[in-house]
Short mmCIF file of C-alpha atoms and ligand atoms in Angstrom, two decimals:
data_model
loop_
_atom_site.label_atom_id
_atom_site.label_comp_id
_atom_site.label_asym_id
_atom_site.label_seq_id
_atom_site.Cartn_x
_atom_site.Cartn_y
_atom_site.Cartn_z
CA MET E 177 100.43 28.19 -16.37
CA LEU E 178 96.84 30.05 -16.68
CA GLY E 179 96.97 33.56 -16.12
CA LYS E 180 95.84 36.97 -17.66
CA ASN E 181 95.86 36.08 -21.30
CA PHE E 182 95.04 32.20 -21.35
CA TYR E 183 92.44 31.49 -18.93
CA TYR E 184 88.83 29.64 -18.74
CA GLN E 185 86.08 31.25 -19.29
CA GLY E 186 82.64 28.22 -19.10
CA GLY E 187 85.21 25.68 -19.76
CA ASP E 188 86.79 27.07 -22.29
CA LEU E 189 90.27 27.80 -22.89
CA LEU E 190 90.60 31.39 -24.16
CA CYS E 191 93.75 33.51 -25.69
CA ASP E 192 92.83 37.30 -24.99
CA GLY E 193 89.71 36.70 -25.16
CA ILE E 194 89.51 33.95 -28.43
CA LYS E 195 88.18 30.99 -27.85
CA ILE E 196 91.65 28.43 -28.55
CA GLU E 197 89.09 26.01 -30.19
CA ASN E 198 87.67 28.59 -32.38
CA ILE E 199 91.30 28.97 -33.53
CA VAL E 200 91.95 25.30 -34.32
CA GLN E 201 89.26 25.66 -36.74
CA LYS E 202 90.10 28.22 -38.91
CA TYR E 203 94.20 26.44 -38.56
CA SER E 204 94.06 23.14 -37.61
CA THR E 205 96.54 21.34 -34.98
CA PRO E 206 99.28 21.00 -34.40
CA VAL E 207 98.97 24.63 -33.88
CA PHE E 208 101.52 27.56 -31.77
CA ILE E 209 99.54 30.19 -30.75
CA TYR E 210 101.30 33.48 -28.94
CA SER E 211 99.48 35.73 -27.48
CA GLU E 212 100.44 39.27 -28.62
CA PRO E 213 99.45 41.33 -25.38
CA HIS E 214 101.59 38.80 -23.08
CA ILE E 215 105.05 39.42 -25.15
CA LYS E 216 104.07 42.94 -25.50
CA GLU E 217 103.71 43.67 -21.43
CA ASN E 218 107.26 42.25 -21.02
CA LEU E 219 108.94 43.96 -23.52
CA ASN E 220 107.21 46.86 -21.66
CA ARG E 221 109.01 45.43 -18.01
CA ILE E 222 112.15 45.27 -19.90
CA ASN E 223 111.97 48.65 -20.93
CA LYS E 224 110.73 50.19 -17.86
CA ALA E 225 113.45 48.48 -15.50
CA ILE E 226 116.63 49.78 -18.39
CA ASN E 227 114.50 53.46 -17.98
CA GLY E 228 117.16 56.07 -17.27
CA LYS E 229 120.08 53.85 -17.71
CA GLN E 230 122.38 52.31 -20.37
CA ILE E 231 121.54 49.57 -21.34
CA THR E 232 120.93 47.35 -24.41
CA VAL E 233 118.56 44.18 -24.53
CA CYS E 234 119.05 42.42 -27.73
CA TYR E 235 116.48 39.67 -27.79
CA ALA E 236 117.74 36.04 -28.85
CA VAL E 237 116.66 35.07 -32.08
CA LYS E 238 117.29 31.32 -31.32
CA ALA E 239 113.86 31.23 -29.11
CA ASN E 240 111.41 32.37 -30.91
CA PRO E 241 112.84 33.93 -34.92
CA ALA E 242 109.55 34.52 -36.63
CA LEU E 243 109.64 37.44 -38.49
CA SER E 244 106.57 39.09 -36.56
CA ILE E 245 107.72 38.73 -32.76
CA LEU E 246 111.57 40.44 -34.15
CA LYS E 247 109.32 43.06 -35.29
CA LEU E 248 107.62 43.70 -32.13
CA ALA E 249 111.13 43.18 -30.31
CA GLY E 250 112.44 46.31 -32.79
CA THR E 251 109.53 48.27 -32.33
CA LYS E 252 110.00 48.20 -28.67
CA ASN E 253 113.47 49.42 -28.58
CA LEU E 254 115.37 46.05 -28.38
CA GLY E 255 118.40 45.23 -29.73
CA PHE E 256 119.37 41.31 -31.14
CA ASP E 257 121.77 38.55 -30.23
CA VAL E 258 121.88 36.25 -33.59
CA VAL E 259 124.07 33.27 -34.09
CA SER E 260 123.74 33.18 -37.82
CA GLU E 261 123.54 34.88 -40.47
CA GLY E 262 120.39 33.43 -41.15
CA GLU E 263 118.99 34.76 -38.13
CA MET E 264 120.61 38.03 -39.00
CA ARG E 265 118.83 37.91 -41.87
CA ARG E 266 115.83 37.62 -40.49
CA VAL E 267 116.05 40.41 -37.87
CA LEU E 268 117.73 42.51 -40.96
CA LYS E 269 114.25 41.95 -42.59
CA SER E 270 111.98 42.35 -39.25
CA SER E 271 113.85 46.29 -38.29
CA PRO E 272 115.10 49.59 -39.10
CA GLU E 273 119.00 50.04 -38.14
CA PRO E 274 118.51 46.98 -35.39
CA LYS E 275 121.69 47.20 -32.93
CA ILE E 276 122.80 43.26 -33.22
CA VAL E 277 125.72 41.32 -31.38
CA PHE E 278 126.45 37.91 -33.25
CA SER E 279 127.69 34.90 -30.95
CA GLY E 280 127.86 31.52 -31.27
CA VAL E 281 132.03 29.36 -31.34
CA GLY E 282 131.27 27.95 -35.40
CA LYS E 283 131.20 31.59 -37.11
CA THR E 284 132.24 31.00 -40.55
CA ASP E 285 134.35 33.58 -42.80
CA GLU E 286 130.45 34.14 -44.62
CA GLU E 287 128.95 35.20 -41.74
CA ILE E 288 131.82 37.30 -40.41
CA ARG E 289 132.08 39.20 -43.78
CA PHE E 290 127.78 39.42 -43.74
CA ALA E 291 127.83 41.29 -40.55
CA LEU E 292 130.66 43.27 -40.45
CA GLN E 293 128.91 44.84 -44.54
CA ASN E 294 126.15 44.89 -42.45
CA GLU E 295 127.19 47.31 -39.34
CA ILE E 296 127.28 44.42 -37.12
CA PHE E 297 127.41 46.13 -32.32
CA SER E 298 129.34 43.54 -31.73
CA LEU E 299 131.14 40.66 -32.84
CA ASN E 300 131.14 38.23 -30.03
CA VAL E 301 134.40 35.88 -30.23
CA GLU E 302 134.71 32.60 -28.27
CA SER E 303 138.43 32.06 -29.60
CA LEU E 304 141.66 32.40 -30.11
CA PRO E 305 141.41 31.18 -33.76
CA GLU E 306 138.34 32.86 -34.51
CA LEU E 307 139.73 35.76 -33.28
CA ASN E 308 142.48 36.22 -35.97
CA ARG E 309 139.86 35.01 -38.27
CA VAL E 310 137.59 37.98 -38.09
CA ASN E 311 140.76 40.04 -37.90
CA MET E 312 141.71 38.49 -41.93
CA VAL E 313 138.24 38.81 -42.49
CA ALA E 314 137.63 43.18 -42.01
CA ASN E 315 141.26 42.91 -43.54
CA GLY E 316 139.41 41.92 -46.68
CA LEU E 317 136.87 44.20 -46.09
CA ASN E 318 139.36 47.03 -45.17
CA ILE E 319 137.18 48.26 -42.16
CA ARG E 320 137.91 47.57 -37.95
CA ALA E 321 136.07 44.69 -36.53
CA PRO E 322 133.87 45.68 -33.52
CA VAL E 323 134.35 42.95 -31.44
CA SER E 324 133.91 41.59 -27.91
CA ILE E 325 135.77 38.31 -26.12
CA ARG E 326 133.68 36.07 -24.62
CA ILE E 327 134.92 35.04 -21.25
CA ASN E 328 133.39 31.61 -19.51
CA PRO E 329 133.52 32.48 -15.85
CA ASP E 330 133.20 29.03 -14.52
CA VAL E 331 130.17 28.99 -12.74
CA ASN E 332 127.43 26.43 -11.98
CA PRO E 333 123.98 27.50 -13.39
CA ASP E 334 121.91 24.18 -12.12
CA THR E 335 120.53 23.98 -15.25
CA HIS E 336 119.88 21.30 -17.19
CA PRO E 337 123.61 20.37 -18.50
CA TYR E 338 122.84 20.82 -22.34
CA ILE E 339 121.85 24.04 -22.00
CA ALA E 340 124.45 25.10 -19.17
CA THR E 341 127.20 26.75 -21.14
CA GLY E 342 129.66 28.45 -18.50
CA LEU E 343 131.33 26.26 -16.77
CA ARG E 344 135.42 25.33 -17.65
CA GLU E 345 134.58 22.14 -19.30
CA ASN E 346 132.19 23.76 -22.56
CA LYS E 347 132.64 25.00 -25.05
CA PHE E 348 131.56 27.93 -25.42
CA GLY E 349 133.95 31.36 -24.94
CA LEU E 350 137.30 30.90 -23.34
CA SER E 351 139.37 30.79 -19.88
CA MET E 352 140.16 33.77 -18.15
CA GLU E 353 143.69 33.40 -18.31
CA ASP E 354 143.17 32.36 -22.55
CA GLY E 355 140.99 35.59 -22.43
CA MET E 356 143.28 37.85 -21.09
CA ASN E 357 145.66 36.30 -23.77
CA ALA E 358 143.53 37.19 -26.43
CA TYR E 359 142.54 40.39 -25.60
CA LYS E 360 146.82 41.46 -25.51
CA THR E 361 146.91 39.97 -29.51
CA ALA E 362 143.65 41.65 -29.89
CA GLN E 363 145.29 44.94 -29.12
CA SER E 364 147.79 44.03 -31.53
CA LEU E 365 145.77 43.05 -34.84
CA PRO E 366 144.93 46.45 -36.96
CA PHE E 367 141.56 45.61 -38.40
CA ILE E 368 140.05 44.84 -34.56
CA ASP E 369 138.31 47.36 -32.38
CA ILE E 370 138.00 45.91 -28.90
CA LYS E 371 134.74 47.11 -27.60
CA GLY E 372 133.68 44.71 -24.80
CA ILE E 373 133.40 41.57 -22.73
CA ASP E 374 130.85 39.00 -22.76
CA CYS E 375 129.61 35.93 -21.75
CA HIS E 376 126.63 34.16 -20.88
CA ILE E 377 126.39 31.32 -18.31
CA GLY E 378 123.01 29.02 -19.06
CA SER E 379 119.50 29.01 -19.63
CA GLN E 380 116.72 28.18 -17.90
CA ILE E 381 117.95 29.98 -14.44
CA LEU E 382 116.07 29.86 -11.53
CA SER E 383 118.12 31.81 -8.93
CA LEU E 384 119.76 35.26 -9.15
CA GLU E 385 123.09 33.98 -7.65
CA PRO E 386 124.63 32.39 -10.56
CA PHE E 387 124.07 35.81 -12.44
CA GLU E 388 126.20 37.59 -9.31
CA GLN E 389 128.78 35.32 -9.47
CA ALA E 390 129.30 35.65 -12.70
CA THR E 391 128.78 39.17 -12.67
CA GLU E 392 131.30 39.22 -10.09
CA LYS E 393 134.12 37.54 -12.26
CA VAL E 394 133.80 39.34 -14.97
CA LEU E 395 134.37 42.28 -12.90
CA SER E 396 137.23 41.37 -11.90
CA PHE E 397 138.34 40.23 -15.01
CA ILE E 398 138.11 43.31 -15.88
CA ASP E 399 140.31 44.93 -13.11
CA GLN E 400 143.13 42.82 -14.44
CA LEU E 401 142.50 43.65 -18.27
CA MET E 402 142.54 47.67 -17.27
CA LYS E 403 145.57 46.65 -15.16
CA GLU E 404 147.66 44.84 -17.52
CA THR E 405 146.16 46.40 -20.52
CA GLY E 406 145.12 49.31 -20.32
CA ILE E 407 142.01 48.60 -22.40
CA VAL E 408 138.93 50.09 -21.44
CA LEU E 409 135.81 48.76 -22.35
CA SER E 410 132.49 50.60 -24.45
CA HIS E 411 130.10 47.96 -23.00
CA ILE E 412 130.09 44.46 -20.85
CA ASN E 413 127.52 42.03 -22.06
CA LEU E 414 125.95 39.77 -19.48
CA GLY E 415 124.52 37.48 -21.57
CA GLY E 416 121.05 36.06 -21.41
CA GLY E 417 119.26 33.12 -19.39
CA LEU E 418 117.19 33.48 -16.99
CA GLY E 419 114.29 31.18 -16.51
CA ILE E 420 110.10 31.19 -16.79
CA PRO E 421 107.84 29.29 -14.75
CA TYR E 422 107.31 25.42 -16.62
CA SER E 423 104.85 24.54 -13.60
CA ASP E 424 103.43 26.27 -11.13
CA ASN E 425 106.80 24.66 -8.01
CA GLU E 426 109.09 27.19 -10.85
CA ASN E 427 109.58 30.29 -9.57
CA PRO E 428 112.10 32.66 -10.59
CA PRO E 429 113.09 35.98 -10.16
CA SER E 430 110.73 38.24 -12.01
CA LEU E 431 112.57 40.25 -15.73
CA GLU E 432 112.64 43.54 -13.60
CA HIS E 433 114.46 41.75 -10.72
CA PHE E 434 117.68 40.20 -13.20
CA LEU E 435 117.67 43.75 -14.85
CA ASN E 436 117.91 45.80 -11.49
CA VAL E 437 120.00 43.37 -9.74
CA THR E 438 122.75 42.55 -12.39
CA SER E 439 122.94 45.94 -13.76
CA ASP E 440 123.61 47.79 -10.01
CA VAL E 441 126.24 44.81 -9.30
CA VAL E 442 128.29 46.50 -12.35
CA ILE E 443 126.99 50.31 -12.01
CA ASN E 444 128.30 49.81 -8.38
CA TRP E 445 132.06 48.79 -9.46
CA TYR E 446 132.19 51.24 -11.56
CA ARG E 447 131.46 54.14 -9.17
CA LYS E 448 133.19 52.83 -6.30
CA ARG E 449 136.62 53.12 -7.97
CA GLY E 450 135.55 56.85 -9.60
CA LEU E 451 134.82 55.20 -12.98
CA ASN E 452 131.86 55.77 -15.67
CA PRO E 453 129.73 52.30 -15.69
CA PRO E 454 129.91 50.99 -19.32
CA HIS E 455 127.11 50.65 -21.90
CA LEU E 456 125.30 47.32 -20.50
CA VAL E 457 124.11 44.46 -22.56
CA TYR E 458 121.82 41.66 -22.37
CA GLU E 459 120.80 38.89 -24.36
CA LEU E 460 117.25 37.24 -23.40
CA GLY E 461 115.35 34.71 -25.35
CA ARG E 462 113.22 32.53 -23.08
CA SER E 463 111.70 35.23 -20.42
CA VAL E 464 110.28 37.35 -23.16
CA VAL E 465 108.55 35.21 -25.02
CA GLY E 466 108.98 31.61 -23.92
CA ASN E 467 105.23 31.47 -21.24
CA SER E 468 103.55 34.18 -24.41
CA GLY E 469 102.68 30.74 -25.93
CA ILE E 470 101.32 27.29 -26.73
CA LEU E 471 100.66 24.71 -28.80
CA VAL E 472 97.81 23.29 -29.32
CA ALA E 473 97.34 19.41 -30.37
CA LYS E 474 94.62 16.92 -31.26
CA VAL E 475 94.15 13.67 -29.95
CA LEU E 476 94.06 10.98 -32.67
CA TYR E 477 93.91 7.92 -30.79
CA LEU E 478 93.82 6.20 -27.17
CA LYS E 479 95.58 2.77 -26.70
CA ASN E 480 94.37 1.82 -22.97
CA THR E 481 97.21 -0.29 -22.72
CA MET E 482 97.79 -0.07 -18.95
CA GLU E 483 96.93 -3.91 -18.56
CA SER E 484 99.08 -5.30 -20.69
CA ASN E 485 101.99 -3.28 -20.80
CA GLY E 486 101.69 -1.20 -17.69
CA LYS E 487 100.93 2.78 -19.72
CA ASN E 488 98.08 4.00 -21.41
CA PHE E 489 99.60 6.39 -24.39
CA ALA E 490 97.53 9.11 -25.68
CA VAL E 491 98.48 9.76 -29.29
CA ILE E 492 98.68 12.88 -30.44
CA ASP E 493 99.09 14.61 -33.94
CA ALA E 494 101.99 16.56 -33.34
CA ALA E 495 105.46 14.77 -32.26
CA MET E 496 109.02 15.76 -31.20
CA ASN E 497 109.67 17.25 -34.36
CA ASP E 498 107.32 20.12 -33.47
CA LEU E 499 108.04 20.29 -29.90
CA ILE E 500 111.99 18.50 -29.20
CA ARG E 501 111.90 19.71 -25.56
CA PRO E 502 110.90 16.93 -23.49
CA THR E 503 112.64 14.04 -25.24
CA LEU E 504 115.35 16.12 -25.73
CA TYR E 505 115.89 18.23 -22.05
CA ASN E 506 113.80 16.37 -20.17
CA ALA E 507 111.75 19.59 -20.18
CA HIS E 508 107.96 19.83 -18.60
CA HIS E 509 105.21 21.59 -20.14
CA GLU E 510 101.77 21.61 -18.71
CA VAL E 511 98.81 20.32 -20.67
CA VAL E 512 95.47 20.89 -20.54
CA PRO E 513 92.71 20.32 -22.16
CA VAL E 514 91.56 22.94 -24.33
CA THR E 515 87.91 22.24 -23.27
CA MET E 516 86.98 20.61 -19.65
CA LYS E 517 85.03 17.41 -19.81
CA LYS E 518 81.62 18.18 -17.50
CA LYS E 519 81.52 14.52 -16.13
CA THR E 520 85.21 13.96 -16.05
CA CYS E 521 86.84 10.09 -16.07
CA SER E 522 90.36 10.87 -15.71
CA ASN E 523 93.07 7.83 -16.69
CA LYS E 524 97.08 8.56 -16.62
CA TRP E 525 98.61 8.94 -20.00
CA GLU E 526 101.57 9.35 -21.99
CA ILE E 527 101.61 11.64 -24.33
CA VAL E 528 103.44 10.55 -27.43
CA GLY E 529 103.53 11.97 -30.91
CA PRO E 530 103.37 9.36 -34.52
CA ILE E 531 107.37 9.61 -34.48
CA CYS E 532 108.88 6.11 -35.22
CA GLU E 533 111.16 7.58 -31.97
CA SER E 534 109.98 5.60 -28.43
CA GLY E 535 111.52 8.76 -28.04
CA ASP E 536 108.78 10.53 -29.06
CA TRP E 537 107.47 11.67 -26.54
CA LEU E 538 105.48 14.94 -25.22
CA ALA E 539 103.84 14.51 -21.61
CA LYS E 540 104.19 11.28 -19.67
CA ASN E 541 102.28 10.45 -16.65
CA ARG E 542 99.34 12.46 -16.90
CA GLU E 543 96.17 12.51 -15.02
CA LEU E 544 93.65 13.86 -17.75
CA SER E 545 90.38 13.08 -18.71
CA LEU E 546 90.84 12.49 -23.25
CA SER E 547 88.60 10.98 -25.69
CA GLU E 548 89.81 10.89 -29.14
CA GLY E 549 89.20 13.91 -30.93
CA ASP E 550 90.16 15.88 -28.30
CA LEU E 551 92.20 19.06 -28.70
CA ILE E 552 94.85 19.56 -25.69
CA CYS E 553 97.55 22.08 -24.78
CA PHE E 554 100.81 22.51 -24.33
CA PHE E 555 101.98 25.79 -21.84
CA SER E 556 105.07 27.71 -22.28
CA ALA E 557 106.10 26.87 -25.88
CA GLY E 558 107.17 30.52 -26.60
CA ALA E 559 110.27 29.88 -26.91
CA TYR E 560 112.74 26.69 -27.73
CA CYS E 561 109.71 25.20 -29.54
CA SER E 562 108.43 25.83 -33.22
CA SER E 563 112.52 27.24 -33.72
CA MET E 564 113.77 23.96 -32.68
CA ALA E 565 111.10 22.64 -35.10
CA SER E 566 112.22 19.81 -37.67
CA ASN E 567 110.74 17.47 -40.62
CA TYR E 568 111.52 14.90 -39.47
CA ASN E 569 109.33 11.57 -40.62
CA SER E 570 108.90 14.33 -43.54
CA ARG E 571 106.68 15.82 -41.17
CA ARG E 572 105.55 19.44 -42.20
CA LYS E 573 106.48 22.34 -39.56
CA PRO E 574 103.10 23.72 -37.64
CA ALA E 575 101.51 26.68 -38.49
CA GLU E 576 102.13 30.07 -35.96
CA VAL E 577 98.83 32.14 -35.20
CA ILE E 578 99.23 35.54 -32.53
CA VAL E 579 95.78 36.95 -31.27
CA SER E 580 97.12 40.28 -31.48
CA CYS E 581 96.04 43.35 -28.74
CA ASP E 582 93.24 44.26 -30.68
CA ASN E 583 91.72 40.49 -30.40
CA THR E 584 92.35 39.60 -33.65
CA VAL E 585 93.96 35.93 -34.78
CA ARG E 586 96.62 36.64 -37.57
CA GLU E 587 98.80 33.69 -38.72
CA ILE E 588 102.61 34.68 -38.79
CA VAL E 589 104.06 31.63 -40.01
CA ARG E 590 101.65 29.67 -42.51
CA ARG E 591 101.80 25.68 -41.78
CA GLU E 592 104.56 24.61 -43.93
CA SER E 593 103.05 22.25 -47.47
CA TYR E 594 103.96 19.05 -49.18
CA ASP E 595 105.71 20.75 -52.01
CA GLU E 596 108.04 23.18 -49.76
CA ILE E 597 109.22 20.04 -48.16
CA LEU E 598 109.99 18.16 -51.82
CA ASN E 599 110.69 21.61 -53.19
CA ARG E 600 114.04 21.38 -52.67
CA GLU E 601 115.24 18.15 -53.93
CA ILE E 602 116.90 17.59 -57.32
CA THR E 603 116.03 14.00 -58.66
C1 LIG X 209 124.58 33.28 -25.91
C2 LIG X 209 123.41 33.41 -25.99
N1 LIG X 209 123.38 34.48 -25.33
C3 LIG X 209 122.17 33.99 -24.93
C4 LIG X 209 120.81 32.91 -25.31
C5 LIG X 209 119.17 33.35 -24.90
O1 LIG X 209 119.56 32.83 -23.62
P1 LIG X 209 117.97 32.78 -22.55
O2 LIG X 209 116.56 31.82 -23.81
O3 LIG X 209 117.67 31.25 -21.65
O4 LIG X 209 117.95 33.78 -22.29
C6 LIG X 209 121.92 31.93 -25.29
C7 LIG X 209 121.10 30.24 -24.90
O5 LIG X 209 120.88 29.56 -25.76
C8 LIG X 209 123.10 32.15 -25.51
O6 LIG X 209 123.91 31.19 -26.04
#
């Protein structure tokens, strides 16, 4: 987990040359800290991998929707994948003329209208009723809606069931049979402009095989689609889902390898048939920002209760409302001290938060040398952490700061105030 951007120097944990302890002195805890050089390096790697190919990589906003991060993605020419009007508003606020794809099974009429009024690149349609609804809303605006149909390739991505999205039983997309009918219906709808096809099989996928299988299935669907309907698609959206290492024994394919292998499958398939390959789209989130951030928290109390109940608890000031992945997906985040101790006498700890639920744990059975007041850091907290934070137990959402390429520290999301939580209420 340690590397070029997060590392120890003289016993202190640093992010790009800045001591984490110094950041905490200014911004307190819990705090998310992101490495701008790490994010930029990933964006540069993406651009290098797709150079010369007709590919748009969209950043999946749900991974981390901070405006400053969206701005970084936009300046590096990424498009955006959104799943709500709120996310789309964020993108429009952060990037001029962004290329946006809109996914999700439950788009409202208002969201469809908003997307169409703001020149969406593609609405990724996930059901027949949604297709008809898009046609109706587009009719009201007297424009043709650019649409992709999301196909469910029924591929097992070998990930946590909550983030597997491409199996037959999942709520997402349409089966091959229903998808074919949806395209035929789309041909007959006057306000639908059929642009592409779309699939997304899940997240935190650690091998290329499921992606290759899904791509092959999408291509054989396209083959049948051309034969049965004559439809020629201008883009293929292969979704996202590339995993990241949450621990040193996880070895996902690199961004470059993922993009090269999957795009070559498509390009070669078209060339073999003497056809021009369409534009390729990806929707990557976790692999862009996941390893670029950490969450830092303070140890409030140590409950050495091993003898009485078989466990020691380290109660920290971050909780499941700040980092829900462990309790939601049984996810693992590496935990390290912000300052290494000279004389270490370690113990095994259940690291828990102050929330009134036994499910409020952030790490289990971790060997650490801890004292009250110590700072600890959770790695790989750049994606699906701050974006999933909530106000449960009326807790404020944490501050988010970024260490910039010029080694300055900038707050990008202020810690929420109690007034902000209470202000929405009408008494
Ligand atoms: C439709 C869609 N596209 C893209 C993504 C991004 O996935 P990842 O962050 O794993 O790349 C998701 C994540 O859930 C998604 O649902």
